[in-house]
PDB file of C-alpha atoms in Angstrom:
ATOM      1  CA  MET A   1      -0.132   0.623   0.075  1.00  0.00           C
ATOM      2  CA  VAL A   2       1.209   3.014  -0.463  1.00  0.00           C
ATOM      3  CA  HIS A   3       0.719   4.776   2.409  1.00  0.00           C
ATOM      4  CA  GLU A   4       2.849   2.264   4.051  1.00  0.00           C
ATOM      5  CA  ARG A   5       5.484   2.975   1.355  1.00  0.00           C
ATOM      6  CA  LEU A   6       5.425   6.800   2.757  1.00  0.00           C
ATOM      7  CA  LYS A   7       5.939   6.021   6.530  1.00  0.00           C
ATOM      8  CA  ILE A   8       9.476   4.119   5.057  1.00  0.00           C
ATOM      9  CA  LEU A   9       9.900   7.273   3.002  1.00  0.00           C
ATOM     10  CA  LEU A  10       9.839   9.166   5.707  1.00  0.00           C
ATOM     11  CA  GLU A  11      12.394   7.146   7.914  1.00  0.00           C
ATOM     12  CA  GLU A  12      14.656   7.282   5.261  1.00  0.00           C
ATOM     13  CA  LEU A  13      14.593  10.802   4.347  1.00  0.00           C
ATOM     14  CA  ASN A  14      14.201  11.328   8.517  1.00  0.00           C
ATOM     15  CA  ILE A  15      11.851  14.012   8.231  1.00  0.00           C
ATOM     16  CA  SER A  16       8.455  14.297  10.180  1.00  0.00           C
ATOM     17  CA  GLN A  17       5.222  14.394   8.339  1.00  0.00           C
ATOM     18  CA  ARG A  18       4.364  18.495   8.964  1.00  0.00           C
ATOM     19  CA  GLN A  19       7.831  18.921   7.007  1.00  0.00           C
ATOM     20  CA  PHE A  20       7.498  16.367   4.429  1.00  0.00           C
ATOM     21  CA  ALA A  21       3.922  17.674   3.644  1.00  0.00           C
ATOM     22  CA  MET A  22       5.181  21.303   3.569  1.00  0.00           C
ATOM     23  CA  LYS A  23       7.601  20.074   1.158  1.00  0.00           C
ATOM     24  CA  ILE A  24       5.075  19.626  -1.306  1.00  0.00           C
ATOM     25  CA  HIS A  25       2.782  22.016  -0.328  1.00  0.00           C
ATOM     26  CA  LEU A  26       0.751  19.943   1.490  1.00  0.00           C
ATOM     27  CA  ASP A  27      -1.839  20.386   3.909  1.00  0.00           C
ATOM     28  CA  THR A  28      -0.509  18.380   6.963  1.00  0.00           C
ATOM     29  CA  GLY A  29      -3.843  17.432   7.812  1.00  0.00           C
ATOM     30  CA  TYR A  30      -4.917  15.921   4.055  1.00  0.00           C
ATOM     31  CA  PHE A  31      -0.926  14.448   4.111  1.00  0.00           C
ATOM     32  CA  SER A  32      -2.171  12.640   7.722  1.00  0.00           C
ATOM     33  CA  LYS A  33      -4.898  10.965   6.203  1.00  0.00           C
ATOM     34  CA  ILE A  34      -2.922   9.870   3.623  1.00  0.00           C
ATOM     35  CA  ILE A  35      -0.327   8.534   5.547  1.00  0.00           C
ATOM     36  CA  HIS A  36      -2.777   6.641   7.840  1.00  0.00           C
ATOM     37  CA  GLY A  37      -4.298   5.231   4.639  1.00  0.00           C
ATOM     38  CA  LYS A  38      -7.583   6.975   4.967  1.00  0.00           C
ATOM     39  CA  VAL A  39      -7.088   8.602   1.746  1.00  0.00           C
ATOM     40  CA  ASN A  40      -5.423   7.040  -1.570  1.00  0.00           C
ATOM     41  CA  PRO A  41      -3.448   9.678  -3.311  1.00  0.00           C
ATOM     42  CA  PRO A  42      -4.661  11.319  -6.057  1.00  0.00           C
ATOM     43  CA  ASP A  43      -1.935  10.898  -8.934  1.00  0.00           C
ATOM     44  CA  ARG A  44      -0.631  15.116  -8.825  1.00  0.00           C
ATOM     45  CA  ILE A  45       0.614  14.141  -5.190  1.00  0.00           C
ATOM     46  CA  LEU A  46       2.276  11.239  -6.234  1.00  0.00           C
ATOM     47  CA  LEU A  47       4.340  12.754  -9.321  1.00  0.00           C
ATOM     48  CA  LEU A  48       5.334  15.784  -6.580  1.00  0.00           C
ATOM     49  CA  ILE A  49       6.204  13.184  -4.392  1.00  0.00           C
ATOM     50  CA  GLU A  50       8.431  11.502  -6.897  1.00  0.00           C
ATOM     51  CA  ASN A  51       9.904  14.839  -8.159  1.00  0.00           C
ATOM     52  CA  VAL A  52      10.602  16.332  -4.975  1.00  0.00           C
ATOM     53  CA  PHE A  53      12.045  13.212  -3.544  1.00  0.00           C
ATOM     54  CA  HIS A  54      13.208  11.416  -6.604  1.00  0.00           C
ATOM     55  CA  VAL A  55      11.476   8.721  -5.351  1.00  0.00           C
ATOM     56  CA  ASN A  56      11.599   5.552  -7.895  1.00  0.00           C
ATOM     57  CA  LYS A  57       7.583   5.598  -9.354  1.00  0.00           C
ATOM     58  CA  GLU A  58       7.588   1.916  -9.646  1.00  0.00           C
ATOM     59  CA  TRP A  59       8.435   1.308  -5.696  1.00  0.00           C
ATOM     60  CA  LEU A  60       5.958   4.161  -4.928  1.00  0.00           C
ATOM     61  CA  GLU A  61       3.317   3.404  -6.461  1.00  0.00           C
ATOM     62  CA  ASN A  62       3.832  -0.868  -6.582  1.00  0.00           C
ATOM     63  CA  GLY A  63       6.705  -1.803  -3.970  1.00  0.00           C
ATOM     64  CA  GLN A  64       9.041  -2.536  -7.095  1.00  0.00           C
ATOM     65  CA  GLY A  65      12.870  -1.565  -7.147  1.00  0.00           C
ATOM     66  CA  GLU A  66      14.841   1.059  -5.580  1.00  0.00           C
ATOM     67  CA  ILE A  67      13.464   3.760  -2.929  1.00  0.00           C
ATOM     68  CA  PHE A  68      14.913   6.606  -4.769  1.00  0.00           C
ATOM     69  CA  SER A  69      15.487   6.657  -9.116  1.00  0.00           C
ATOM     70  CA  ASP A  70      17.796   9.773  -9.228  1.00  0.00           C
ATOM     71  CA  GLN A  71      20.487   8.043  -9.296  1.00  0.00           C
ATOM     72  CA  ASP A  72      21.000   8.242 -12.802  1.00  0.00           C
ATOM     73  CA  MET A  73      19.522  11.348 -13.073  1.00  0.00           C
ATOM     74  CA  PRO A  74      21.688  14.391 -14.903  1.00  0.00           C
ATOM     75  CA  LEU A  75      22.676  17.218 -12.656  1.00  0.00           C
ATOM     76  CA  ALA A  76      20.959  19.868 -14.701  1.00  0.00           C
ATOM     77  CA  LYS A  77      17.585  17.965 -14.646  1.00  0.00           C
ATOM     78  CA  LYS A  78      18.541  17.668 -10.493  1.00  0.00           C
ATOM     79  CA  GLN A  79      19.142  21.242 -10.521  1.00  0.00           C
ATOM     80  CA  VAL A  80      15.601  21.846 -12.499  1.00  0.00           C
ATOM     81  CA  LEU A  81      13.696  19.672 -10.057  1.00  0.00           C
ATOM     82  CA  GLU A  82      15.018  21.751  -6.906  1.00  0.00           C
ATOM     83  CA  SER A  83      14.612  24.894  -8.142  1.00  0.00           C
ATOM     84  CA  ILE A  84      10.677  24.635  -8.797  1.00  0.00           C
ATOM     85  CA  ASP A  85      10.380  24.792  -5.004  1.00  0.00           C
ATOM     86  CA  TYR A  86      11.049  28.123  -4.733  1.00  0.00           C
ATOM     87  CA  LEU A  87       8.933  29.767  -8.081  1.00  0.00           C
ATOM     88  CA  SER A  88       5.594  31.596  -7.577  1.00  0.00           C
ATOM     89  CA  ASP A  89       2.411  29.636  -8.894  1.00  0.00           C
ATOM     90  CA  GLU A  90       2.352  32.095 -11.756  1.00  0.00           C
ATOM     91  CA  GLN A  91       6.291  31.246 -12.078  1.00  0.00           C
ATOM     92  CA  VAL A  92       5.880  27.039 -11.715  1.00  0.00           C
ATOM     93  CA  ASN A  93       2.223  27.783 -14.645  1.00  0.00           C
ATOM     94  CA  ALA A  94       4.668  29.255 -16.831  1.00  0.00           C
ATOM     95  CA  VAL A  95       7.484  27.315 -16.617  1.00  0.00           C
ATOM     96  CA  SER A  96       4.970  24.598 -17.603  1.00  0.00           C
ATOM     97  CA  SER A  97       3.994  25.936 -20.401  1.00  0.00           C
ATOM     98  CA  PHE A  98       7.341  26.194 -21.385  1.00  0.00           C
ATOM     99  CA  ILE A  99       7.982  22.591 -21.197  1.00  0.00           C
ATOM    100  CA  LYS A 100       4.775  21.836 -22.928  1.00  0.00           C
ATOM    101  CA  TYR A 101       5.376  23.810 -25.471  1.00  0.00           C
ATOM    102  CA  LEU A 102       9.217  22.372 -26.272  1.00  0.00           C
ATOM    103  CA  THR A 103       7.900  18.125 -26.355  1.00  0.00           C
ATOM    104  CA  GLU A 104       5.014  19.169 -28.571  1.00  0.00           C
ATOM    105  CA  ASN A 105       7.762  20.733 -30.680  1.00  0.00           C
ATOM    106  CA  PRO A 106      10.842  18.929 -30.704  1.00  0.00           C
ATOM    107  CA  LYS A 107      12.597  20.539 -33.853  1.00  0.00           C
ATOM    108  CA  LEU A 108      13.508  23.276 -31.481  1.00  0.00           C
TER     109      LEU A 108
END
């Protein structure tokens, strides 16, 4: 179950539920419901967890593979993902639009 793997992740990262929730900009009460298995996290939250904490998607969703996925991630990609934490919502939307534009126009 995802909530059990989230507990393992908290231990691996050595952070509290509150710190974890704040890092992904999630209400601490809502995260508590997730961690206790009362609510299944939506895909959006799983994606945030994967990106912010560099968690292996397969491990988080199915328990398969290594916990962390960033061993092979290029430094530039890591830096971009870490920088997102410091952007405003408006800036994140602009970056998202730009990335969408680039992926839809691969010849650029």
